[in-house]
Coordinates of C-alpha atoms in Angstrom, one line a residue:
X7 CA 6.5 15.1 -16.4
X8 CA 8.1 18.5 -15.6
X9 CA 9.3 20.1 -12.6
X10 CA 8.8 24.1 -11.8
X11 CA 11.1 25.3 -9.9
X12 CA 9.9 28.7 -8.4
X13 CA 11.6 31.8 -7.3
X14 CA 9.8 34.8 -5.4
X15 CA 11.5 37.9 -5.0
X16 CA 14.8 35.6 -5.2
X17 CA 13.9 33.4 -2.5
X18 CA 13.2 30.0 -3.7
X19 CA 9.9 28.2 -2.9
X20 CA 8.3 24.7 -3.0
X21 CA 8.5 23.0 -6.6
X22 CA 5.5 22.8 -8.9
X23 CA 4.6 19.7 -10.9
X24 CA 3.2 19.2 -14.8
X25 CA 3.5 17.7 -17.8
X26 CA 4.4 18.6 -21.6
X27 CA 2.3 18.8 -24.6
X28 CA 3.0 16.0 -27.3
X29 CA 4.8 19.5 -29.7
X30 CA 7.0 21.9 -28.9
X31 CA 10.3 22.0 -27.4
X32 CA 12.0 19.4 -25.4
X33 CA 13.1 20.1 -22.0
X34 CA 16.5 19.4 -20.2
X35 CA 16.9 16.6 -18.3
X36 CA 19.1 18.7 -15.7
X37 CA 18.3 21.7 -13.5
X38 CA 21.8 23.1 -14.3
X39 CA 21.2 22.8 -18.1
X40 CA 18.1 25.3 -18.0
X41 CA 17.5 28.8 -17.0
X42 CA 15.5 31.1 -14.9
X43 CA 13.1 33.0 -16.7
X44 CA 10.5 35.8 -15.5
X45 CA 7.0 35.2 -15.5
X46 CA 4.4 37.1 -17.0
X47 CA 0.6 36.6 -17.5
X48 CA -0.8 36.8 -20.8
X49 CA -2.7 39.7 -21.8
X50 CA -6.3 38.4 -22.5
X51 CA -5.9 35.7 -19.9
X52 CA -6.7 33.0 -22.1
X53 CA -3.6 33.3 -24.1
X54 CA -5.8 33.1 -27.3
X55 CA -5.0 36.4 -29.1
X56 CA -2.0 38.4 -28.8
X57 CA -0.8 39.8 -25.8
X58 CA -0.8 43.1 -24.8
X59 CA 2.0 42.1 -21.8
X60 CA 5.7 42.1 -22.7
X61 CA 6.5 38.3 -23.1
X62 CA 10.0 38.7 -24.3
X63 CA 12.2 36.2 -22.9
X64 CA 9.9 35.4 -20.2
X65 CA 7.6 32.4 -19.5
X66 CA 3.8 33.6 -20.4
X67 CA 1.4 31.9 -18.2
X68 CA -2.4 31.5 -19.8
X69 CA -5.4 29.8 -18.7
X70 CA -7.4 26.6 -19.9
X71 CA -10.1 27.2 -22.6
X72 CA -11.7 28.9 -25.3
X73 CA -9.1 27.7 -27.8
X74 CA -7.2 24.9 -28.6
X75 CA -3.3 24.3 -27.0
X76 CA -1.6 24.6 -30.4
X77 CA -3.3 28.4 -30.6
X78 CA -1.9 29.6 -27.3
X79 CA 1.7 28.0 -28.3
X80 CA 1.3 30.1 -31.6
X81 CA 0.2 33.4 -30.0
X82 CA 3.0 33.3 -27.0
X83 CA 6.1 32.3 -29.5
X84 CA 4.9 34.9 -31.9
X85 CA 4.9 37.4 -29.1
X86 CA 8.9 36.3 -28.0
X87 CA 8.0 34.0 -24.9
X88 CA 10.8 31.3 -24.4
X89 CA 8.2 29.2 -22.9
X90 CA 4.1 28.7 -22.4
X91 CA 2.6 27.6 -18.7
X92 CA -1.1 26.3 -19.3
X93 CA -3.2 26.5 -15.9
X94 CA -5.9 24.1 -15.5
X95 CA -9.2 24.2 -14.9
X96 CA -8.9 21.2 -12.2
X97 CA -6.4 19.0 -10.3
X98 CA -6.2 16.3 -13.2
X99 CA -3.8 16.7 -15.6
X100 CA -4.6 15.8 -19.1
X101 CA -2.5 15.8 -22.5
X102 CA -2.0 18.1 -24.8
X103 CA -2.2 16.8 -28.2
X104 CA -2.7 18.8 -31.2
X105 CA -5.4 18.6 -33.6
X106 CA -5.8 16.7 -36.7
X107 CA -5.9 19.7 -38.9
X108 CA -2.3 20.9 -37.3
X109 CA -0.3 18.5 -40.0
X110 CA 2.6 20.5 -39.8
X111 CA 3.8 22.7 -36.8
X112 CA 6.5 25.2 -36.1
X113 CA 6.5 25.3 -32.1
X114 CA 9.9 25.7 -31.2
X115 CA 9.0 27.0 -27.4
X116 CA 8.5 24.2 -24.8
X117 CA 4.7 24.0 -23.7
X118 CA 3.7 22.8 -20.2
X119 CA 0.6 22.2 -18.0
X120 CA 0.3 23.0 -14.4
X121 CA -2.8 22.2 -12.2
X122 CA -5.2 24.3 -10.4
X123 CA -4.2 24.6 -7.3
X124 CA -0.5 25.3 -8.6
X125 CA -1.5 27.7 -10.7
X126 CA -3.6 29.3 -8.0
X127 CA -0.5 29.5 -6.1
X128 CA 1.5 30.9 -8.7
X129 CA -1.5 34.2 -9.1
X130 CA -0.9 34.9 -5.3
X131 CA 2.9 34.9 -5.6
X132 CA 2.7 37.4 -8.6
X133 CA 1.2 39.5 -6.5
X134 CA 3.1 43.3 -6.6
X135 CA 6.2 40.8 -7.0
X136 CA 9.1 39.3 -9.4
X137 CA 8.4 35.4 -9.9
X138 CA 10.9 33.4 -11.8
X139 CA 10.5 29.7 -13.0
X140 CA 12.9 27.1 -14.2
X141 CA 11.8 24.4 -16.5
X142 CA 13.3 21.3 -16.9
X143 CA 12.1 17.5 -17.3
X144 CA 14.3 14.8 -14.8
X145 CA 13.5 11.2 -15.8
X146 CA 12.4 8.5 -13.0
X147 CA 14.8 5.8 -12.4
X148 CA 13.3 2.2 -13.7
X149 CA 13.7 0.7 -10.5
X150 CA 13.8 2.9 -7.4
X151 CA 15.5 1.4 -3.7
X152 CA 12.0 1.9 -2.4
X153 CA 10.7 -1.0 -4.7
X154 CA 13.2 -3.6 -3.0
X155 CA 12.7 -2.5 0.7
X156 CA 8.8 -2.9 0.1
X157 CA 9.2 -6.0 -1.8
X158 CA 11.4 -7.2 1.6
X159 CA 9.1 -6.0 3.8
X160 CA 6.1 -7.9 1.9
X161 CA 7.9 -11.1 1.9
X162 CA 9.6 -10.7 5.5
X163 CA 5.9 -10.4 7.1
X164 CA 4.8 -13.3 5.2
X165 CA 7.8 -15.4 6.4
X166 CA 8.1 -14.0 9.9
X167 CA 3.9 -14.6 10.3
X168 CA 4.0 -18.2 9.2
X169 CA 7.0 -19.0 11.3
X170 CA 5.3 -17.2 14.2
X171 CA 4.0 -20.2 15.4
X172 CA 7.5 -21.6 16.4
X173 CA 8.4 -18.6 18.2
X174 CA 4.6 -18.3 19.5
X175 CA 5.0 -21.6 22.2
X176 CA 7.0 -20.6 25.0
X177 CA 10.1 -23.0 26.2
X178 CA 7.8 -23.5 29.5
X179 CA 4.5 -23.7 28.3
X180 CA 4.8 -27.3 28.3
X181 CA 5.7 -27.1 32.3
X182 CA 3.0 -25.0 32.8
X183 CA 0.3 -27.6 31.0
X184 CA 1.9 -30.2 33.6
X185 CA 0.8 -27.6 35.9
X186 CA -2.6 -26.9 35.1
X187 CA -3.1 -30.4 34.1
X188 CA -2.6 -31.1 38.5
X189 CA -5.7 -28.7 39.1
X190 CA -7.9 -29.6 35.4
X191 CA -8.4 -32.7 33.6
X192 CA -9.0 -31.0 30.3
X193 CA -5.4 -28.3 30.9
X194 CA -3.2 -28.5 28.6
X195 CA -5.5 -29.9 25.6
X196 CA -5.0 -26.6 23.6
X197 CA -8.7 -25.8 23.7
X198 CA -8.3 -22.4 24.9
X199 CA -5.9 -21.5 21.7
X200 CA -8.5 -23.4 19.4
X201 CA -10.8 -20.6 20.5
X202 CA -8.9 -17.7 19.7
X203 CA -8.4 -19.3 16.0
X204 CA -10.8 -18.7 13.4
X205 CA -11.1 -21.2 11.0
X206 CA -12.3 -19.7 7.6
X207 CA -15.3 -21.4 6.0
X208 CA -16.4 -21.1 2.5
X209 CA -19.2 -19.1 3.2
X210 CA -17.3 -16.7 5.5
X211 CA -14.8 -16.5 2.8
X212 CA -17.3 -14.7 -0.2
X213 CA -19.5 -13.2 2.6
X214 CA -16.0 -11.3 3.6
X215 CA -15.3 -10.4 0.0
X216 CA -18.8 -9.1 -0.1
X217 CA -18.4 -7.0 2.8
X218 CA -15.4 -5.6 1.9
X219 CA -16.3 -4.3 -1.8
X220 CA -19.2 -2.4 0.6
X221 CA -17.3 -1.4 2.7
X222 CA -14.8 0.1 -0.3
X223 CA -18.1 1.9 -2.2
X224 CA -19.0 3.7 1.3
X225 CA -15.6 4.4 1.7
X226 CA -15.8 5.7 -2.3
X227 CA -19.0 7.9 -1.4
X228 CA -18.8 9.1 1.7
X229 CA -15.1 9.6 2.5
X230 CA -14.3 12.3 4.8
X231 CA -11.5 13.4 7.0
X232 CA -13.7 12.0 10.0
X233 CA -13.8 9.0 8.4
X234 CA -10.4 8.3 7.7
X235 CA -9.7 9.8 11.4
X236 CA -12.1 6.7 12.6
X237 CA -10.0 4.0 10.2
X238 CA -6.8 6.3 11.9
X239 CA -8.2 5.3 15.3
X240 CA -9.0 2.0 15.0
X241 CA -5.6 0.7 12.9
X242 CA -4.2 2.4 16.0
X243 CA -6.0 -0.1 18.5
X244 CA -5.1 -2.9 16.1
X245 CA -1.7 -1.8 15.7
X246 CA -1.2 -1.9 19.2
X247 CA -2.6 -5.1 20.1
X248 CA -0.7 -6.3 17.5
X249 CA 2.5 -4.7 18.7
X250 CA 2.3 -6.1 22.1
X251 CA 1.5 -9.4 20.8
X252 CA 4.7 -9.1 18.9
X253 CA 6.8 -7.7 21.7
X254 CA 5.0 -10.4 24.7
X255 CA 6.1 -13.4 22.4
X256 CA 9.5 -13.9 22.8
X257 CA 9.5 -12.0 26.3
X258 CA 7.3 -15.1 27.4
X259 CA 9.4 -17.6 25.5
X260 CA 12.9 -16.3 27.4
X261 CA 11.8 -14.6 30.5
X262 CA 10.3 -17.1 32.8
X263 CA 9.5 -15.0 36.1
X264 CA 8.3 -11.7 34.2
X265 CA 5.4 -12.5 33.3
X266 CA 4.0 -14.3 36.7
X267 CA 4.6 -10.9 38.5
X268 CA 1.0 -9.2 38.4
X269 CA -1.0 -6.1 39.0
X270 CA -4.4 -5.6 39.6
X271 CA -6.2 -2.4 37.5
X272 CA -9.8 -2.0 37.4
X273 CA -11.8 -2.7 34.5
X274 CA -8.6 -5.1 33.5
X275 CA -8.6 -7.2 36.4
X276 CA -5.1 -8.9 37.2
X277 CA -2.0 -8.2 34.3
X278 CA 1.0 -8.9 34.6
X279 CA 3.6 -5.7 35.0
X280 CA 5.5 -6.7 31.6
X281 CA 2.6 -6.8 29.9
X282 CA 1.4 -4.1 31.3
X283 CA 4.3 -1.8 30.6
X284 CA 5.1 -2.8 27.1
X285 CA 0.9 -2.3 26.2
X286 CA 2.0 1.0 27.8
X287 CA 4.9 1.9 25.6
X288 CA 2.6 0.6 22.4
X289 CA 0.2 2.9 23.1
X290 CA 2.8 5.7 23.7
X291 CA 4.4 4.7 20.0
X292 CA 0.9 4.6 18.1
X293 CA 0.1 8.1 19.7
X294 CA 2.9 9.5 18.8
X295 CA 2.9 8.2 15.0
X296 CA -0.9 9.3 14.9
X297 CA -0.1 12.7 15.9
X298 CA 3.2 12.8 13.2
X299 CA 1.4 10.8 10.5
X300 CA 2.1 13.9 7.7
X301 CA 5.9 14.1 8.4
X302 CA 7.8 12.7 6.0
X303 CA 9.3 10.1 8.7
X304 CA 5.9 8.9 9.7
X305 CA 6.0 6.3 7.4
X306 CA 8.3 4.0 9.4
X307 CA 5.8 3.8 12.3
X308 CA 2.9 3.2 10.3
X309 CA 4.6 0.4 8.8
X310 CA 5.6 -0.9 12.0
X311 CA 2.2 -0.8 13.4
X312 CA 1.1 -2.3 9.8
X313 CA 3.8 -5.2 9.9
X314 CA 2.5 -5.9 13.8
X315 CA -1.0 -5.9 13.4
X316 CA -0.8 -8.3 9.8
X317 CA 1.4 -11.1 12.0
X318 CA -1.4 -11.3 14.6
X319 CA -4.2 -11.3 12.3
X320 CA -2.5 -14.2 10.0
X321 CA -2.3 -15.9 13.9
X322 CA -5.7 -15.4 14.4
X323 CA -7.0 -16.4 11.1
X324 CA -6.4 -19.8 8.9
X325 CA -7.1 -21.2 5.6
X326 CA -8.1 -25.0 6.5
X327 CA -7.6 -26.2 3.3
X328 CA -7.0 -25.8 -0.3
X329 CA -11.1 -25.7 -0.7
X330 CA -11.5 -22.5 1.0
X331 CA -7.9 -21.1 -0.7
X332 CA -9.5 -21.5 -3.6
X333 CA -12.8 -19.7 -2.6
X334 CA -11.2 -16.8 -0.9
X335 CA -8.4 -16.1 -3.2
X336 CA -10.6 -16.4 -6.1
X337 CA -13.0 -13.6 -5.0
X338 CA -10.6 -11.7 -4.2
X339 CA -8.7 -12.1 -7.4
X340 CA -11.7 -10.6 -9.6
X341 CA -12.5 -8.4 -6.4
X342 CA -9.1 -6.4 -7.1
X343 CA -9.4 -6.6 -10.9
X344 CA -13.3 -5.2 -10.1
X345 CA -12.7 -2.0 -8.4
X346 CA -9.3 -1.1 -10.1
X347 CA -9.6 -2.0 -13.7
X348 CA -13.8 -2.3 -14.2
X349 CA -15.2 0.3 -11.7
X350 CA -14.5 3.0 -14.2
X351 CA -17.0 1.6 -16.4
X352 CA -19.7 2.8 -13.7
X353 CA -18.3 5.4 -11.7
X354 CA -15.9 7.1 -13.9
X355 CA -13.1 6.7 -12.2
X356 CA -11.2 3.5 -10.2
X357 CA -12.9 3.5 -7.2
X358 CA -9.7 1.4 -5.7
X359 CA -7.3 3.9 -6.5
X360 CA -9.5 6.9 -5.6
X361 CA -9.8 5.0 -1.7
X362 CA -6.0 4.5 -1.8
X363 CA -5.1 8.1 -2.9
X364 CA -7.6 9.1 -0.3
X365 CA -8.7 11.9 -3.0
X366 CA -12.1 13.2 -0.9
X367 CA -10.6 12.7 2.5
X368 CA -9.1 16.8 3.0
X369 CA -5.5 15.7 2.5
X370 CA -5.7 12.5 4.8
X371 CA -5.0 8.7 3.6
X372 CA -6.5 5.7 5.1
X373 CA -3.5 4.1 6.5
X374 CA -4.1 0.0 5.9
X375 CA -0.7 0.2 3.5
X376 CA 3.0 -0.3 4.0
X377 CA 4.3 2.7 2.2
X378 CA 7.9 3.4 1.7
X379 CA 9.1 7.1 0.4
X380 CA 11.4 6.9 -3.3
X381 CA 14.7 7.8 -2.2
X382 CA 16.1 8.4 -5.9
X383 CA 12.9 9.3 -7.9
X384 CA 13.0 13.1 -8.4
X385 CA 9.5 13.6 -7.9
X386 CA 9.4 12.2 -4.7
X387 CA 6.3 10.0 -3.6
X388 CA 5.8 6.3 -2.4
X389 CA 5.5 2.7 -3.2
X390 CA 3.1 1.3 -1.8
X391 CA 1.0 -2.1 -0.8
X392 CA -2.2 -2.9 0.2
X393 CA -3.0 -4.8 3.4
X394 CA -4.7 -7.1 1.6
X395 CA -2.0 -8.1 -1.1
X396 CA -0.1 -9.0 1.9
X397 CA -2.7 -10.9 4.3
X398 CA -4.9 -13.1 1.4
X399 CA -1.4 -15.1 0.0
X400 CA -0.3 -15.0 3.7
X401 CA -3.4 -17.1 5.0
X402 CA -2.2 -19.8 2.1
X403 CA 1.2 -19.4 2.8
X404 CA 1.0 -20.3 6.6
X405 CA -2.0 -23.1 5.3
X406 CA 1.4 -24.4 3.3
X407 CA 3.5 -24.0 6.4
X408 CA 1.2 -25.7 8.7
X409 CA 0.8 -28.6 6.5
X410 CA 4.2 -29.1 5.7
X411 CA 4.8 -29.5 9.5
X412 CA 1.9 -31.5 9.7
X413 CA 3.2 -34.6 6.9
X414 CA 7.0 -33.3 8.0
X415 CA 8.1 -32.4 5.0
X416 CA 11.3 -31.1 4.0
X417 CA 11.4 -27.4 1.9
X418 CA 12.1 -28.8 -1.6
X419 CA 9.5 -31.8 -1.3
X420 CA 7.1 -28.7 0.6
X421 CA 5.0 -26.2 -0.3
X422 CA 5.8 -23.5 1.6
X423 CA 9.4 -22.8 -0.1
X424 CA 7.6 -22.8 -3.6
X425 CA 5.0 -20.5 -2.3
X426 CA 7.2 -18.0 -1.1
X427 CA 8.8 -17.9 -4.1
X428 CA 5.9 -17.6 -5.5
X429 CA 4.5 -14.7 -3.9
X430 CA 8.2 -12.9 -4.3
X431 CA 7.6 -13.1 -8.4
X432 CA 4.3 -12.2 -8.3
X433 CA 5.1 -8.6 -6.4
X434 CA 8.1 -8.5 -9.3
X435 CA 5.0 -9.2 -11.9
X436 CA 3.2 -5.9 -10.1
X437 CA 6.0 -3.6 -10.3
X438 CA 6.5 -5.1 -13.6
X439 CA 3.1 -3.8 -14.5
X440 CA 3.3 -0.7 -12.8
X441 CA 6.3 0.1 -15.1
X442 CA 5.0 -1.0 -18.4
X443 CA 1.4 1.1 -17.6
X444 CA 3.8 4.1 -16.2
X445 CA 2.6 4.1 -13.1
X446 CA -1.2 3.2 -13.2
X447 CA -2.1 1.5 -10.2
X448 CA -2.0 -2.1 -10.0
X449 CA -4.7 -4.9 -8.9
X450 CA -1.6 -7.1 -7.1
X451 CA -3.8 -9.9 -6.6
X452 CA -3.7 -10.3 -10.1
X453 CA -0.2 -11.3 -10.4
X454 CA -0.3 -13.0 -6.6
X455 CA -3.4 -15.2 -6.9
X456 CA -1.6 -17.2 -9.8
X457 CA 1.8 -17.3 -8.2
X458 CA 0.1 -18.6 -4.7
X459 CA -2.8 -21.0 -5.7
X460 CA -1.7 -21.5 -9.0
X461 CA 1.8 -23.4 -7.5
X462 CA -0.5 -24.6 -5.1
X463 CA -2.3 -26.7 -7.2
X464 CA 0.5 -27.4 -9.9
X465 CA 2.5 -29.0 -7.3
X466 CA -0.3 -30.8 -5.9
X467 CA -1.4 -32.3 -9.3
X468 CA 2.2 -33.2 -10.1
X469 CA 2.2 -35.2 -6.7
X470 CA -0.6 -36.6 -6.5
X471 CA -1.5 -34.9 -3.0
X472 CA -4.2 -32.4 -4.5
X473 CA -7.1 -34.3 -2.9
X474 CA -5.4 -34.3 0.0
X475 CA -4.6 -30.3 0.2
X476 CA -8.3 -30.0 -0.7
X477 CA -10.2 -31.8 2.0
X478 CA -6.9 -31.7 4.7
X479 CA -8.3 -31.0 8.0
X480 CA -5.9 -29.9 10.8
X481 CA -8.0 -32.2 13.4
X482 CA -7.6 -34.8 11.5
X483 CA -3.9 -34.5 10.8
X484 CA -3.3 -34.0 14.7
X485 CA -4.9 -37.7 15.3
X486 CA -2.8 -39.2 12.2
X487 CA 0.2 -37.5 13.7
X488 CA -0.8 -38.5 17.7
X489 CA -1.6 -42.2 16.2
X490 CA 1.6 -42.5 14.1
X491 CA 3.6 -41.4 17.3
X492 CA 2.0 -43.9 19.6
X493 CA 2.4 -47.1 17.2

């Protein structure tokens, strides 16, 4: 990878990207260890024949085609050019190799491809004006600061959503059972929260994968900046019902009297005033991040709004047992592995990573990822994670956490410790493999799916409680428990 850095007129612009051909010249690693040359285009275009421009001590600039790389490195060094720039005929860079006829070479002039669109850039600044460029190569750090705080926040929401359910009862909800129970024989049994919980079923589990793989090819086909808008919009209206859910939690658990005070609003009927003005401020904050989502600071909302809306939805949904675990996580282990390592079998390209980078979308990017921007990589960029490598291991790791509480186990003799740790190797697995395939995207639930289920069951084998984990049933645990209280 190479950097550009561009002067017009001596006024510095934005930096340009590429990459170096397997021969010629190596580049510095430092901007201070390279020079500023003039540019000049080659003279046919192609850089094929020799110029008719001056390329003396200047870097020549040719276009793609109509001979090989190791011709136009030839023709530019011959004609005194201290370096060659290579435009593209598209956004994707490719390498320059040299034939296998070119045993023995004599490039001694660095050689560097740009894309498209930089190169287009570069033809408007040359415009009646003097454009310099400085060359040099800056290597990526192995492991940027990004990685950790992404790794944290992955684990964090895990941990924060299956202990959620602490926090979630109030100190007086039990007083106000007492209370309902006065007015209502059945108050108080829970059946209202029972409602609000999906339990996942097999079937709902591989009909979910289903939908989701169509919902990534339509996303694959018919991507648009309208479309992403509409994913925009309605991550906003999640985020923000996630967000107040958040915020309403442990105001309802230590404020008593707020929430009792009340406010009728048509369409909305009665809400209380706390609720109503932190919804409110929600609503403000996911405006506001919708509006700024291309500043470079934009991330930290998105990943608040992200963090939010994953805690409710891992309240909302649950893993019953270790039989639907098993389903879900399975499908969507060779789902992930599907549309990032085998789609480009049939479409050419990984549809996965094509969705993620949001190439057909007019500069937009769906936003269902925590991203976090490289603060030491010198090409810039983020690290990122899927929604979903966060919320499949989260349903098992609040199953574990659930059913831990249920047969009151302790953390080591648990399962919820192990899986935590767990699910923190398996991201360290996915960065590993990021780093060994320099940078290719990752299917997460590759590494995750073993380091969840896979302790899952080991433990359960190794104590004998695997039956158990695999037809548990949280209605039947609450009798046991209710039972074992009363004797």
């Amino acid at each position: 990878m190479v950097k550009v850095k561009i002067w017009v007129d001596g006024v510095e612009g934005e930096d340009l990207s590429g990459i170096t051909a397997s021969f010629g010249a190596s580049l510095p690693e430092e901007a201070n260890k390279s020079s500023k040359l003039p540019t000049v285009f080659s003279n046919p275009l192609n850089g094929c024949s020799n110029s008719s421009s001056k390329l003396t001590g200047s870097v020549a600039l040719s276009i793609r085609g109509d001979c090989d790389f190791v011709t136009k490195a030839k023709v530019a060094q011959s004609g005194g050019a201290s370096a060659l720039l290579v435009i593209n005929d598209n956004e994707e860079l490719y390498k320059m190799v040299c034939s296998e006829n070119d045993t023995s070479l004599n490039i001694s002039i660095p050689v560097v491809m740009i894309p498209k669109s930089a190169g287009d850039a570069i033809n408007k600044s040359m415009e009646e004006k003097h454009v310099e460029f400085l060359l040099y190569a800056p290597t990526r750090p192995i492991v940027d600061f990004s990685v950790i705080f992404l790794w944290a926040l992955a684990v964090g929401t895990i941990v924060t959503a299956s202990l959620w359910q602490e926090f979630g009862t109030s100190e007086n909800s039990d007083e106000r059972y007492n209370e309902l129970s006065k007015e209502s024989p059945n108050a108080g049994t829970g059946d209202d929260d029972d409602k609000e919980i999906l339990d996942i079923s097999v079937k709902g589990a591989i009909v979910f994968v289903i939908t989701a793989s169509t919902f990534l090819v339509l996303l694959y086909f018919f991507m648009s900046a309208w479309f992403v808008w509409l994913l925009i919009v309605l991550f906003c209206i999640g985020g923000v019902q996630g967000m107040h859910t958040c915020i309403m939690t442990p105001i309802a658990r230590k404020c008593r009297n707020c929430p009792q005070k009340t406010l009728n609003l048509p369409l909305f009927g009665e809400v209380s005033i706390v609720s109503f003005v932190v919804a409110l401020c929600c609503l403000i904050f996911a405006v506001v991040w919708a509006v700024n989502r291309r500043e470079s600071y934009s991330w930290v909302g998105q990943d608040i709004l992200g963090i939010c809306l994953m805690i409710t939805v891992l309240q909302l949904a649950r893993l019953p047992n270790i039989k639907v675990a098993t389903v879900l996580l399975c499908c969507a282990f060779v789902y992930d592995i599907f549309w990032v390592f085998l789609s480009p079998l049939i479409f050419h390209q990984s549809v996965m990573i094509v969705v993620a980078r949001g190439d057909n979308s007019g500069g937009e990017s769906i936003p269902m990822l925590l991203r976090v921007p490289r603060a030491f990589d010198p090409w810039g960029g983020y690290d990122m994670i899927g929604f979903g490598d966060i919320l499949f291991p989260g349903l098992l790791v609040a199953f574990a956490f659930r059913y831990d509480k249920a047969y009151k186990k302790h953390l080591a003799s648990g399962y919820f410790l192990w899986l935590i740790i767990g699910y923190g190797f398996g991201l360290l697995f996915t960065y590993l493999g990021l780093y060994l395939m320099n940078g290719h995207g990752q299917p997460a639930l590759l590494y995750l799916v073993p380091c969840t289920l896979g302790v899952t069951v080991i433990l359960g084998l190794v104590r004998g409680e695997l039956k158990e984990l695999w037809n548990y049933s949280p209605e039947l645990s609450s009798a046991t428990t209710n039972l074992t209280g009363e004797a």
